[in-house]
Coordinates of N, CA, C and O in Angstrom, one line a residue:
X17 N -17.7 7.8 4.7 CA -18.1 9.5 5.3 C -19.3 9.6 4.6 O -19.8 10.4 5.5
X18 N -20.1 9.5 3.9 CA -21.4 9.2 3.7 C -22.4 8.7 4.3 O -23.3 9.7 4.3
X19 N -22.2 8.5 5.7 CA -23.0 7.8 6.5 C -22.6 8.9 7.6 O -23.6 9.0 8.3
X20 N -21.7 9.5 7.7 CA -21.5 10.3 9.0 C -21.9 11.7 8.2 O -22.0 12.9 9.2
X21 N -22.0 12.4 7.2 CA -22.6 13.2 6.9 C -23.3 13.9 7.3 O -24.0 15.1 7.7
X22 N -24.7 13.1 7.2 CA -26.4 13.9 7.8 C -26.1 14.1 9.1 O -26.8 15.3 9.8
X23 N -24.9 13.9 9.9 CA -25.1 14.2 11.3 C -24.0 15.2 11.7 O -23.5 15.5 13.1
X24 N -22.9 15.7 10.7 CA -22.2 16.5 10.4 C -22.5 17.6 11.6 O -21.9 18.2 12.0
X25 N -23.8 18.2 11.1 CA -24.6 19.3 11.3 C -24.5 19.2 13.1 O -24.1 20.4 13.7
X26 N -25.4 18.5 13.7 CA -25.4 18.1 14.8 C -24.2 17.8 15.6 O -23.7 18.3 17.0
X27 N -23.0 17.4 14.7 CA -21.5 17.1 16.1 C -21.0 18.7 16.2 O -20.8 19.1 16.7
X28 N -20.9 19.7 14.6 CA -20.8 20.7 14.7 C -21.4 21.6 15.9 O -20.4 22.7 16.5
X29 N -22.7 21.4 15.8 CA -23.4 22.5 16.4 C -23.2 21.8 18.4 O -22.9 23.1 19.1
X30 N -22.6 20.7 18.3 CA -22.6 20.5 19.7 C -21.2 20.6 20.3 O -21.1 21.0 21.4
X31 N -20.1 20.3 18.9 CA -19.1 21.1 19.6 C -18.8 23.0 20.0 O -17.8 22.7 20.9
X32 N -19.7 22.9 19.1 CA -19.5 24.4 19.4 C -20.5 24.9 20.6 O -19.7 25.8 21.8
X33 N -21.3 24.5 21.2 CA -21.7 24.2 22.9 C -20.8 24.0 24.0 O -21.3 24.6 24.6
X34 N -20.2 23.0 23.4 CA -19.4 22.3 24.1 C -17.8 22.8 24.5 O -17.9 23.5 25.9
X35 N -17.7 24.3 23.5 CA -16.8 25.5 23.7 C -17.2 26.6 24.1 O -16.6 27.5 24.7
X36 N -18.6 27.0 24.4 CA -19.6 27.9 24.4 C -19.1 28.8 23.8 O -18.6 30.1 24.8
X37 N -19.7 28.8 22.4 CA -18.9 29.6 22.0 C -20.5 29.9 20.7 O -20.9 29.6 20.3
X38 N -20.4 31.2 20.3 CA -21.4 31.8 19.6 C -21.0 31.6 18.2 O -19.3 31.5 18.1
X39 N -22.3 31.7 17.2 CA -21.5 32.0 16.0 C -20.8 32.6 15.8 O -19.4 32.9 14.7
X40 N -20.8 34.1 16.2 CA -20.0 35.4 15.9 C -18.7 35.1 16.3 O -17.8 35.3 15.8
X41 N -18.3 34.4 17.2 CA -16.9 34.2 18.0 C -16.3 32.9 17.1 O -15.2 33.3 17.1
X42 N -17.0 32.3 17.1 CA -16.7 30.8 16.0 C -16.5 31.7 14.7 O -15.1 31.1 14.1
X43 N -17.1 32.5 14.2 CA -16.9 33.2 12.8 C -15.4 33.6 12.8 O -14.6 33.8 11.9
X44 N -15.3 34.9 14.1 CA -14.1 35.3 13.8 C -12.9 34.5 14.4 O -11.4 34.9 14.0
X45 N -13.0 33.4 14.6 CA -11.8 32.5 15.2 C -11.5 31.8 14.2 O -10.2 31.4 14.0
X46 N -12.5 31.3 12.9 CA -12.0 30.3 11.9 C -12.1 31.6 10.6 O -11.4 30.4 9.7
X47 N -12.5 32.5 10.5 CA -12.7 32.9 9.1 C -13.7 32.9 8.2 O -13.7 32.9 7.3
X48 N -14.5 32.1 9.0 CA -16.2 31.6 8.3 C -17.1 32.4 8.5 O -17.4 33.0 9.7
X49 N -17.8 32.9 7.2 CA -18.9 33.7 7.9 C -20.4 32.8 8.8 O -20.5 31.9 8.9
X50 N -20.4 33.7 9.7 CA -22.0 33.1 10.6 C -22.9 32.4 10.0 O -23.2 31.4 10.3
X51 N -23.5 32.8 8.6 CA -24.5 32.4 7.7 C -23.8 31.1 7.5 O -24.5 29.9 7.1
X52 N -22.7 31.1 6.8 CA -21.9 29.8 6.2 C -22.0 28.7 7.2 O -22.5 27.4 7.7
X53 N -21.6 29.0 8.4 CA -21.4 28.0 9.9 C -22.6 27.8 10.4 O -23.2 26.7 10.8
X54 N -23.7 28.5 10.2 CA -25.5 28.2 10.7 C -25.7 27.2 9.7 O -26.1 26.4 10.0
X55 N -25.1 27.3 8.6 CA -26.0 26.5 7.6 C -25.1 25.2 7.7 O -25.7 24.0 7.3
X56 N -24.0 25.4 7.9 CA -23.4 23.8 8.1 C -24.2 22.8 9.5 O -24.3 21.8 9.4
X57 N -24.2 23.6 10.2 CA -24.7 23.5 11.7 C -26.2 22.7 11.3 O -26.8 22.1 12.1
X58 N -27.0 23.1 10.3 CA -28.3 22.9 10.2 C -28.2 21.9 8.8 O -29.3 21.3 7.9
X59 N -27.1 21.3 8.3 CA -27.2 20.3 7.2 C -27.3 21.3 5.9 O -27.8 20.2 5.0
X60 N -27.5 22.3 5.6 CA -28.1 23.2 4.7 C -26.7 23.3 3.5 O -26.8 24.1 2.7
X61 N -25.4 23.3 4.1 CA -24.0 23.4 3.3 C -23.7 22.2 3.2 O -23.2 21.8 4.4
X62 N -23.1 22.1 1.8 CA -22.0 20.9 2.0 C -20.8 21.2 2.7 O -19.9 22.4 2.3
X63 N -20.3 20.6 3.2 CA -18.5 20.6 4.2 C -17.6 20.7 3.1 O -18.1 19.4 2.3
X64 N -16.9 21.8 2.9 CA -15.5 21.3 2.2 C -14.3 21.3 2.9 O -14.2 21.2 4.0
X65 N -13.3 20.7 2.6 CA -12.1 20.1 3.4 C -11.5 21.9 4.1 O -11.3 22.6 4.9
X66 N -11.7 23.2 2.8 CA -11.5 24.7 3.5 C -12.3 24.8 4.3 O -12.0 26.0 5.3
X67 N -13.7 24.1 4.5 CA -14.6 24.7 6.0 C -14.1 23.7 6.7 O -14.0 24.4 8.3
X68 N -13.8 22.5 6.7 CA -13.1 21.5 7.7 C -12.2 21.8 8.5 O -11.9 21.7 9.5
X69 N -11.3 22.1 8.2 CA -9.8 22.5 8.5 C -9.7 23.5 9.7 O -9.2 23.3 10.6
X70 N -10.4 24.9 9.3 CA -10.1 25.7 10.4 C -11.0 25.1 11.4 O -11.1 25.5 13.0
X71 N -12.3 24.6 11.7 CA -13.2 24.1 12.5 C -12.4 22.9 13.4 O -12.7 22.7 15.0
X72 N -11.7 22.0 12.4 CA -11.1 20.9 13.6 C -9.8 21.6 14.1 O -9.6 21.1 15.3
X73 N -9.4 22.6 13.8 CA -8.0 23.4 14.5 C -8.5 24.3 15.6 O -8.4 24.0 16.5
X74 N -9.7 24.5 15.8 CA -10.5 25.4 16.5 C -10.9 24.5 17.2 O -10.4 25.1 18.8
X75 N -11.6 23.7 17.2 CA -12.1 22.6 18.4 C -10.9 21.6 18.6 O -11.2 20.7 20.0
X76 N -10.0 21.8 18.4 CA -9.0 20.7 18.6 C -8.9 19.5 18.6 O -8.6 18.2 19.7
X77 N -9.6 19.0 17.4 CA -10.3 17.6 16.9 C -9.7 17.4 15.8 O -9.4 18.2 14.6
X78 N -9.5 15.8 15.6 CA -8.7 15.1 14.1 C -10.1 15.7 13.2 O -10.9 16.1 13.8
X79 N -10.1 15.9 11.4 CA -10.8 15.7 11.0 C -11.5 14.6 10.8 O -13.0 14.3 11.1
X80 N -11.1 13.5 11.1 CA -11.6 12.1 11.4 C -12.9 11.9 12.3 O -13.9 11.7 12.4
X81 N -12.7 12.5 13.7 CA -13.5 12.8 14.8 C -14.4 14.0 14.2 O -15.5 13.6 14.8
X82 N -14.1 14.8 13.8 CA -15.0 15.8 13.6 C -16.2 15.5 12.4 O -17.2 15.6 12.4
X83 N -15.8 14.9 11.7 CA -17.0 14.0 10.8 C -17.1 13.1 11.0 O -18.3 12.2 10.4
X84 N -17.0 11.9 11.8 CA -17.5 10.9 12.6 C -16.8 10.2 11.7 O -17.7 9.3 11.4
X85 N -15.7 10.0 11.0 CA -15.4 9.1 9.9 C -15.5 7.3 10.8 O -15.0 7.3 11.8
X86 N -15.7 6.7 10.3 CA -15.5 4.9 11.0 C -14.2 4.6 11.0 O -13.3 5.3 10.4
X87 N -14.2 3.9 12.3 CA -12.6 3.3 12.8 C -12.3 2.4 11.6 O -13.0 1.4 10.8
X88 N -10.7 2.3 11.4 CA -10.3 1.7 10.8 C -10.3 0.3 11.1 O -9.6 0.1 11.7
X89 N -10.6 -0.5 10.0 CA -10.3 -2.0 10.8 C -8.5 -2.8 11.1 O -8.1 -1.6 10.8
X90 N -8.4 -3.8 11.6 CA -7.1 -4.2 11.9 C -6.5 -4.2 10.6 O -6.5 -4.9 9.3
X91 N -5.0 -3.4 10.3 CA -4.4 -3.0 8.9 C -3.3 -4.2 8.7 O -3.2 -4.3 7.7
X92 N -3.7 -5.5 10.1 CA -2.5 -6.4 9.5 C -3.1 -7.7 8.7 O -4.2 -7.5 8.5
X93 N -2.1 -7.9 8.2 CA -2.5 -8.9 6.9 C -1.8 -10.2 7.6 O -1.0 -10.6 7.5
X94 N -2.7 -10.8 7.8 CA -2.7 -12.2 8.3 C -2.8 -13.5 7.1 O -3.6 -14.0 7.3
X95 N -1.7 -14.1 6.8 CA -1.7 -14.7 5.5 C -1.1 -16.2 5.7 O 0.2 -16.1 6.8
X96 N -1.6 -17.0 5.6 CA -0.6 -18.4 5.9 C 0.2 -18.5 4.6 O 0.3 -18.3 3.7
X97 N 1.8 -19.0 5.1 CA 2.7 -19.8 4.2 C 1.8 -20.7 3.6 O 0.8 -21.4 3.6
X98 N 2.7 -21.0 2.0 CA 2.4 -21.6 1.0 C 3.3 -22.9 0.3 O 4.0 -21.6 0.3
X99 N 3.3 -23.7 0.3 CA 4.5 -24.4 -0.4 C 4.3 -24.4 -1.5 O 3.1 -24.4 -2.8
X100 N 5.5 -23.7 -2.4 CA 5.3 -23.5 -3.6 C 6.1 -24.2 -4.4 O 6.0 -24.1 -5.8
X101 N 6.8 -25.3 -4.3 CA 7.1 -26.5 -4.7 C 8.8 -26.2 -5.0 O 9.2 -24.9 -4.9
X102 N 10.1 -27.0 -5.5 CA 10.6 -26.7 -5.7 C 11.1 -25.9 -4.4 O 12.8 -25.1 -4.8
X103 N 11.1 -26.4 -3.4 CA 11.8 -25.8 -2.1 C 11.5 -24.1 -2.2 O 12.4 -23.9 -1.0
X104 N 10.4 -23.9 -2.5 CA 10.0 -22.6 -2.1 C 9.1 -22.5 -1.2 O 7.8 -23.2 -1.4
X105 N 8.6 -21.5 -0.5 CA 7.4 -20.9 0.8 C 7.3 -19.9 0.5 O 8.3 -19.3 0.7
X106 N 6.0 -19.7 -0.1 CA 5.9 -17.9 0.0 C 5.1 -17.9 1.0 O 3.9 -18.4 1.2
X107 N 4.9 -16.7 1.3 CA 3.6 -15.8 2.0 C 3.6 -14.6 1.9 O 4.0 -13.8 1.7
X108 N 2.1 -14.5 1.0 CA 1.3 -13.3 0.5 C 1.6 -12.1 1.6 O 1.0 -12.8 2.5
X109 N 2.1 -11.5 1.1 CA 1.8 -9.8 2.0 C 0.8 -8.9 1.5 O 0.4 -7.8 2.1
X110 N -0.1 -9.3 0.6 CA -1.1 -8.5 0.3 C -2.6 -9.3 0.5 O -2.1 -10.8 0.5
X111 N -3.7 -8.5 0.5 CA -4.8 -9.3 1.1 C -5.7 -10.1 -0.3 O -6.1 -11.2 0.0
X112 N -5.5 -9.2 -1.4 CA -6.1 -10.0 -2.4 C -5.5 -10.1 -3.9 O -4.3 -9.1 -3.5
X113 N -6.0 -10.8 -4.8 CA -5.1 -11.1 -6.0 C -5.4 -9.4 -6.4 O -6.8 -9.5 -6.9
X114 N -4.2 -8.5 -6.8 CA -4.4 -7.6 -7.9 C -3.6 -7.3 -8.6 O -2.7 -8.1 -9.0
X115 N -3.6 -6.1 -9.3 CA -2.4 -5.8 -10.5 C -1.1 -6.0 -10.1 O -0.2 -6.3 -10.6
X116 N -1.0 -5.5 -8.2 CA 0.3 -6.0 -8.1 C 0.4 -7.1 -6.6 O -0.9 -6.9 -5.6
X117 N 1.4 -7.8 -7.0 CA 1.2 -9.0 -5.4 C 2.7 -8.9 -4.7 O 3.5 -8.8 -5.3
X118 N 2.7 -9.0 -3.4 CA 3.7 -8.9 -2.7 C 3.7 -10.3 -2.0 O 2.6 -10.4 -1.4
X119 N 4.7 -11.0 -2.1 CA 5.4 -12.0 -1.1 C 6.5 -11.9 -0.5 O 7.6 -11.0 -0.9
X120 N 6.7 -12.5 0.7 CA 7.9 -12.9 1.4 C 8.1 -14.3 0.8 O 7.1 -15.2 1.1
X121 N 9.1 -14.7 0.2 CA 9.6 -16.1 -0.3 C 10.8 -16.5 0.8 O 11.7 -15.5 0.4
X122 N 10.5 -18.2 1.1 CA 11.7 -18.7 1.7 C 12.1 -19.5 0.5 O 11.7 -20.5 0.3
X123 N 13.7 -19.6 -0.2 CA 14.0 -20.5 -1.0 C 15.5 -21.7 -0.2 O 16.3 -20.8 0.4
X124 N 15.2 -23.0 0.0 CA 16.0 -24.0 -0.1 C 16.7 -24.9 -0.7 O 17.6 -24.9 -0.6
X125 N 16.3 -24.9 -2.0 CA 16.5 -25.3 -3.1 C 17.5 -25.3 -4.0 O 17.9 -24.0 -4.5
X126 N 19.0 -26.0 -3.7 CA 20.0 -25.1 -4.7 C 19.6 -25.2 -6.5 O 20.6 -24.6 -7.2
X127 N 18.6 -26.2 -6.5 CA 19.1 -26.7 -7.7 C 17.7 -25.7 -8.7 O 17.1 -25.3 -8.3
X128 N 18.3 -25.4 -9.8 CA 17.5 -24.2 -10.5 C 16.9 -25.1 -11.7 O 17.5 -26.0 -12.6
X129 N 15.4 -24.7 -11.4 CA 14.6 -25.9 -12.5 C 14.5 -24.6 -13.8 O 14.6 -23.9 -14.0
X130 N 13.6 -25.9 -14.6 CA 13.1 -25.0 -15.6 C 12.6 -23.8 -15.7 O 11.7 -23.4 -15.3
X131 N 13.2 -22.9 -16.5 CA 13.1 -21.6 -16.5 C 11.6 -21.5 -17.0 O 10.9 -22.0 -17.8
X132 N 10.7 -20.5 -16.1 CA 9.4 -19.8 -16.6 C 9.4 -18.7 -17.8 O 10.1 -17.7 -17.6
X133 N 8.2 -18.6 -18.1 CA 8.2 -17.2 -19.2 C 6.5 -16.9 -18.9 O 5.8 -18.2 -19.2
X134 N 6.4 -16.0 -18.6 CA 4.9 -15.3 -18.5 C 4.7 -13.9 -18.3 O 5.9 -13.2 -18.3
X135 N 3.3 -13.4 -18.6 CA 3.5 -12.1 -18.5 C 3.8 -11.4 -17.2 O 3.9 -12.0 -16.0
X136 N 4.5 -10.3 -17.3 CA 4.5 -9.4 -15.7 C 5.9 -8.8 -15.9 O 7.1 -9.7 -16.8
X137 N 6.0 -8.5 -14.5 CA 7.4 -7.9 -14.7 C 7.6 -8.0 -12.9 O 6.6 -7.9 -12.1
X138 N 8.8 -8.4 -12.5 CA 8.8 -9.2 -11.3 C 10.0 -8.3 -10.7 O 11.2 -7.7 -11.4
X139 N 10.3 -7.9 -9.5 CA 11.1 -7.2 -8.4 C 11.5 -8.2 -7.4 O 10.3 -8.2 -6.9
X140 N 12.6 -8.3 -7.2 CA 13.0 -8.9 -5.5 C 13.8 -8.3 -5.3 O 15.2 -7.6 -5.8
X141 N 14.1 -8.3 -3.7 CA 15.2 -7.7 -2.7 C 15.6 -9.3 -1.9 O 14.5 -9.5 -1.7
X142 N 16.7 -9.4 -2.0 CA 17.2 -10.1 -1.1 C 17.1 -9.7 0.1 O 18.5 -9.1 0.6
X143 N 16.5 -10.3 1.3 CA 16.4 -10.0 2.5 C 17.8 -10.8 3.3 O 18.5 -10.3 3.8
X144 N 17.9 -12.1 2.8 CA 18.6 -12.8 3.9 C 19.2 -14.0 2.8 O 19.0 -14.2 2.1
X145 N 20.8 -14.7 2.9 CA 21.3 -15.5 2.2 C 21.3 -15.1 1.2 O 21.8 -14.1 0.9
X146 N 21.6 -16.2 -0.3 CA 21.9 -15.8 -1.5 C 21.3 -16.8 -2.2 O 20.8 -17.6 -2.3
X147 N 20.8 -16.1 -3.5 CA 20.3 -16.3 -4.4 C 20.5 -16.4 -6.1 O 21.5 -16.0 -6.7
X148 N 20.5 -17.8 -6.9 CA 21.4 -17.9 -7.7 C 19.8 -17.5 -8.6 O 19.0 -18.0 -8.4
X149 N 20.2 -17.2 -9.6 CA 19.3 -16.4 -10.4 C 19.6 -16.9 -11.9 O 20.9 -16.2 -12.3
X150 N 18.8 -17.4 -12.6 CA 19.0 -17.7 -14.3 C 18.1 -16.5 -15.0 O 16.5 -16.9 -14.7
X151 N 18.8 -15.8 -16.0 CA 17.8 -14.9 -16.7 C 18.1 -14.9 -18.0 O 19.0 -14.3 -18.4
X152 N 17.3 -15.6 -18.7 CA 17.4 -15.8 -20.5 C 19.1 -16.8 -20.4 O 18.7 -17.7 -19.7
X153 N 20.0 -16.4 -20.8 CA 21.4 -17.2 -20.9 C 22.3 -16.7 -20.0 O 23.1 -17.2 -20.2
X154 N 21.7 -15.6 -18.8 CA 22.7 -15.1 -17.8 C 22.3 -15.9 -16.5 O 21.4 -16.2 -16.1
X155 N 23.4 -16.4 -15.7 CA 23.6 -16.7 -14.2 C 23.8 -16.1 -13.0 O 25.2 -15.4 -14.0
X156 N 23.3 -15.0 -12.3 CA 23.9 -14.4 -11.3 C 23.6 -14.9 -10.3 O 22.7 -15.6 -9.7
X157 N 24.6 -14.1 -8.8 CA 24.3 -14.6 -7.5 C 23.8 -13.0 -6.9 O 24.6 -12.2 -7.2
X158 N 22.9 -13.3 -6.2 CA 22.6 -12.3 -5.5 C 22.4 -12.1 -4.0 O 22.4 -13.1 -3.6
X159 N 22.9 -11.6 -3.6 CA 23.7 -11.3 -2.3 C 22.2 -10.6 -1.2 O 21.7 -10.0 -1.8
X160 N 22.3 -10.6 0.0 CA 21.3 -10.2 0.8 C 21.5 -8.5 0.4 O 23.0 -8.4 0.6
X161 N 20.6 -7.9 0.3 CA 20.5 -6.3 -0.2 C 20.5 -5.7 -1.1 O 21.1 -5.1 -2.0
X162 N 20.8 -6.8 -1.9 CA 20.9 -6.2 -3.3 C 19.1 -6.8 -4.0 O 18.7 -7.3 -3.4
X163 N 19.2 -6.4 -5.4 CA 17.7 -5.9 -5.6 C 17.6 -6.5 -7.0 O 18.8 -6.4 -7.9
X164 N 16.5 -7.7 -7.8 CA 16.7 -7.8 -9.3 C 15.4 -7.1 -9.6 O 14.5 -7.3 -8.8
X165 N 14.9 -6.7 -10.8 CA 13.9 -6.6 -11.6 C 14.0 -6.9 -13.3 O 15.0 -6.6 -13.7
X166 N 12.7 -7.6 -13.4 CA 13.1 -8.1 -14.8 C 11.5 -8.3 -15.6 O 10.7 -8.8 -14.3
X167 N 11.7 -8.3 -17.2 CA 10.3 -8.9 -17.7 C 10.4 -10.0 -17.7 O 10.8 -11.2 -17.7
X168 N 9.3 -10.5 -17.4 CA 8.5 -12.1 -16.9 C 8.4 -12.8 -18.3 O 8.7 -13.7 -18.2
X169 N 8.8 -12.2 -19.5 CA 8.6 -12.6 -20.7 C 10.2 -13.1 -21.3 O 9.8 -14.1 -22.0
X170 N 11.1 -13.1 -20.5 CA 12.3 -13.3 -20.3 C 12.5 -15.1 -19.7 O 11.8 -15.1 -18.7
X171 N 12.8 -15.8 -20.2 CA 13.1 -17.3 -19.3 C 13.6 -16.9 -17.7 O 14.8 -16.4 -18.0
X172 N 13.1 -17.2 -16.8 CA 13.9 -17.1 -15.1 C 13.5 -18.1 -14.7 O 12.5 -18.9 -14.6
X173 N 14.4 -18.4 -13.7 CA 14.0 -19.2 -12.6 C 15.5 -19.0 -11.6 O 16.0 -18.1 -11.7
X174 N 14.9 -18.9 -10.1 CA 15.6 -18.8 -9.1 C 15.8 -19.8 -8.0 O 14.9 -20.6 -8.2
X175 N 17.0 -20.0 -7.2 CA 16.6 -20.7 -6.2 C 17.7 -20.3 -5.3 O 18.4 -19.1 -5.2
X176 N 18.1 -21.2 -3.8 CA 19.0 -21.0 -3.2 C 20.3 -21.0 -3.5 O 20.8 -22.2 -4.8
X177 N 21.4 -19.9 -3.3 CA 22.7 -20.5 -4.6 C 23.8 -21.3 -3.7 O 24.3 -22.1 -4.1
X178 N 23.2 -21.7 -2.5 CA 24.1 -22.8 -1.5 C 23.1 -24.3 -0.7 O 23.8 -24.4 -0.1
X179 N 22.0 -23.9 -0.9 CA 21.0 -24.6 -0.4 C 20.4 -24.3 1.0 O 19.7 -24.8 1.5
X180 N 21.1 -23.4 1.5 CA 20.9 -22.6 3.2 C 20.0 -22.0 2.7 O 19.5 -21.2 1.8
X181 N 18.9 -21.7 3.9 CA 17.7 -20.9 3.4 C 17.9 -19.3 2.8 O 19.2 -18.6 3.5
X182 N 17.3 -18.9 1.8 CA 17.1 -17.5 1.2 C 16.4 -17.1 1.5 O 15.3 -17.7 1.2
X183 N 16.0 -15.5 1.9 CA 14.5 -14.8 1.8 C 14.8 -13.6 1.1 O 15.6 -13.1 0.9
X184 N 13.6 -13.5 0.7 CA 13.2 -12.5 -0.6 C 11.8 -11.8 -0.6 O 11.1 -12.7 0.3
X185 N 11.7 -10.8 -0.6 CA 10.5 -10.0 -0.7 C 10.2 -9.5 -2.6 O 11.3 -9.4 -3.0
X186 N 9.1 -10.4 -3.2 CA 9.1 -10.3 -4.3 C 7.9 -9.5 -4.5 O 6.6 -9.4 -3.8
X187 N 8.0 -8.6 -5.9 CA 6.8 -7.6 -6.2 C 6.4 -8.4 -7.5 O 7.4 -8.0 -8.3
X188 N 5.4 -8.6 -7.8 CA 4.9 -9.4 -9.1 C 3.9 -8.2 -9.6 O 2.5 -8.4 -9.1
X189 N 3.7 -7.5 -11.0 CA 2.9 -7.2 -11.7 C 2.4 -7.5 -12.4 O 3.0 -7.7 -13.7
X190 N 1.5 -8.2 -12.9 CA 0.8 -9.0 -14.3 C 0.9 -8.5 -15.2 O 0.8 -8.8 -15.9
X191 N 0.4 -7.3 -15.1 CA 0.5 -6.0 -16.4 C 1.9 -5.4 -17.0 O 1.5 -4.5 -17.4
X192 N 2.5 -5.9 -16.1 CA 3.8 -5.5 -16.8 C 4.7 -4.0 -15.9 O 5.3 -3.5 -16.1
X193 N 3.5 -4.1 -14.5 CA 4.3 -2.7 -14.1 C 5.8 -2.6 -13.1 O 6.2 -3.9 -13.2
X194 N 6.5 -1.9 -13.5 CA 7.8 -1.7 -12.8 C 8.1 -1.3 -11.5 O 7.4 -0.3 -11.1
X195 N 8.9 -1.8 -10.5 CA 8.8 -1.1 -9.8 C 10.4 -0.6 -9.6 O 11.4 -1.1 -10.1
X196 N 10.6 0.9 -9.1 CA 11.8 1.7 -9.1 C 12.5 1.8 -7.8 O 11.6 2.3 -6.8
X197 N 13.5 1.4 -7.5 CA 14.3 2.0 -6.6 C 15.0 2.8 -6.4 O 15.3 3.0 -7.2
X198 N 15.2 3.6 -5.3 CA 16.1 5.0 -5.0 C 17.3 4.6 -4.9 O 17.6 3.8 -3.7
X199 N 18.2 4.8 -5.5 CA 19.8 4.8 -5.3 C 20.4 5.9 -4.1 O 19.6 7.3 -4.0
X200 N 21.0 5.2 -3.5 CA 21.8 6.2 -2.2 C 22.6 7.4 -3.2 O 23.0 7.5 -4.4
X201 N 22.3 8.8 -2.7 CA 23.3 10.0 -3.8 C 24.7 9.8 -3.6 O 25.1 8.6 -2.6
X202 N 25.3 10.5 -4.7 CA 26.6 9.6 -5.1 C 27.4 10.3 -3.6 O 28.4 9.7 -3.5
X203 N 27.4 11.4 -2.8 CA 28.0 11.6 -1.9 C 27.4 11.0 -0.3 O 28.3 10.9 0.2
X204 N 26.7 9.9 -0.7 CA 26.6 9.2 0.7 C 26.4 7.8 0.4 O 26.4 7.3 -0.9
X205 N 27.4 6.9 1.6 CA 27.7 6.0 1.6 C 26.4 5.0 1.4 O 25.7 5.2 2.5
X206 N 26.2 4.0 0.8 CA 25.2 3.1 1.0 C 25.1 2.5 2.4 O 23.8 2.0 2.4
X207 N 26.1 2.0 2.5 CA 25.4 1.3 4.0 C 25.6 2.5 5.3 O 25.7 1.8 5.9
X208 N 25.4 3.7 4.9 CA 24.9 4.6 6.2 C 24.0 4.5 6.3 O 23.4 5.0 5.0
X209 N 23.1 5.5 7.6 CA 21.7 5.3 7.6 C 21.6 6.6 7.4 O 22.1 7.8 7.9

C-alpha cells in the first residue's frame, strides 16, 4: 500500500475526470468537502478509510482498485508429501513453519508405536477411516467426523485402527495454542447441513 499512495491523488483526479465531475458535484455526492477532495487529489491529505469508502462507492470501484493495491499472488499452497515414518505420510498445508502448523496425514500402519511427549497442543479431525489413539494410559478409536485435541506433554501415539488408510487433518501449535470447534446447536441434528 505504501508504494501505491504517492499516485493515489493522480488516480482520484483521473477518476473524477473520467466521470466528468466537478469538485463541487463530487463533494455533494460523497459528503466530503471540496477542499478535502482537492487536497486528496494533490496528495496533500492522507487518505483514510472514511474518505476512501464514499469515493469507492461513487466511482463504483473496489478499494483495492482505488488505491492501486498490488495483486495478490497465487494463494495455493503446493507442498510435497513427506514420509513421516511408521506408515505415515504428511502433506504440510501451511507454507512456513510458524506458531501453528496444519497437516493432512495418511496413516496405514496399524501398530501403535512408542508414545511421544513434546511441547505443544494438537487438534485433529478424522477425514476418513479409523484412527487408534493412545493418550496416556487410555486407548480409543476415532472414526470419520470425530475430533481429538490434547496437550502433547501427555504421552501419545496414533495409527490406523485396522491397517487400512485413514486420513486426518492435524493442527499443531508449538506454544500450546488450542483449537476450538463449535458444536451443533442442541436443536439441530449434527448430520444436517
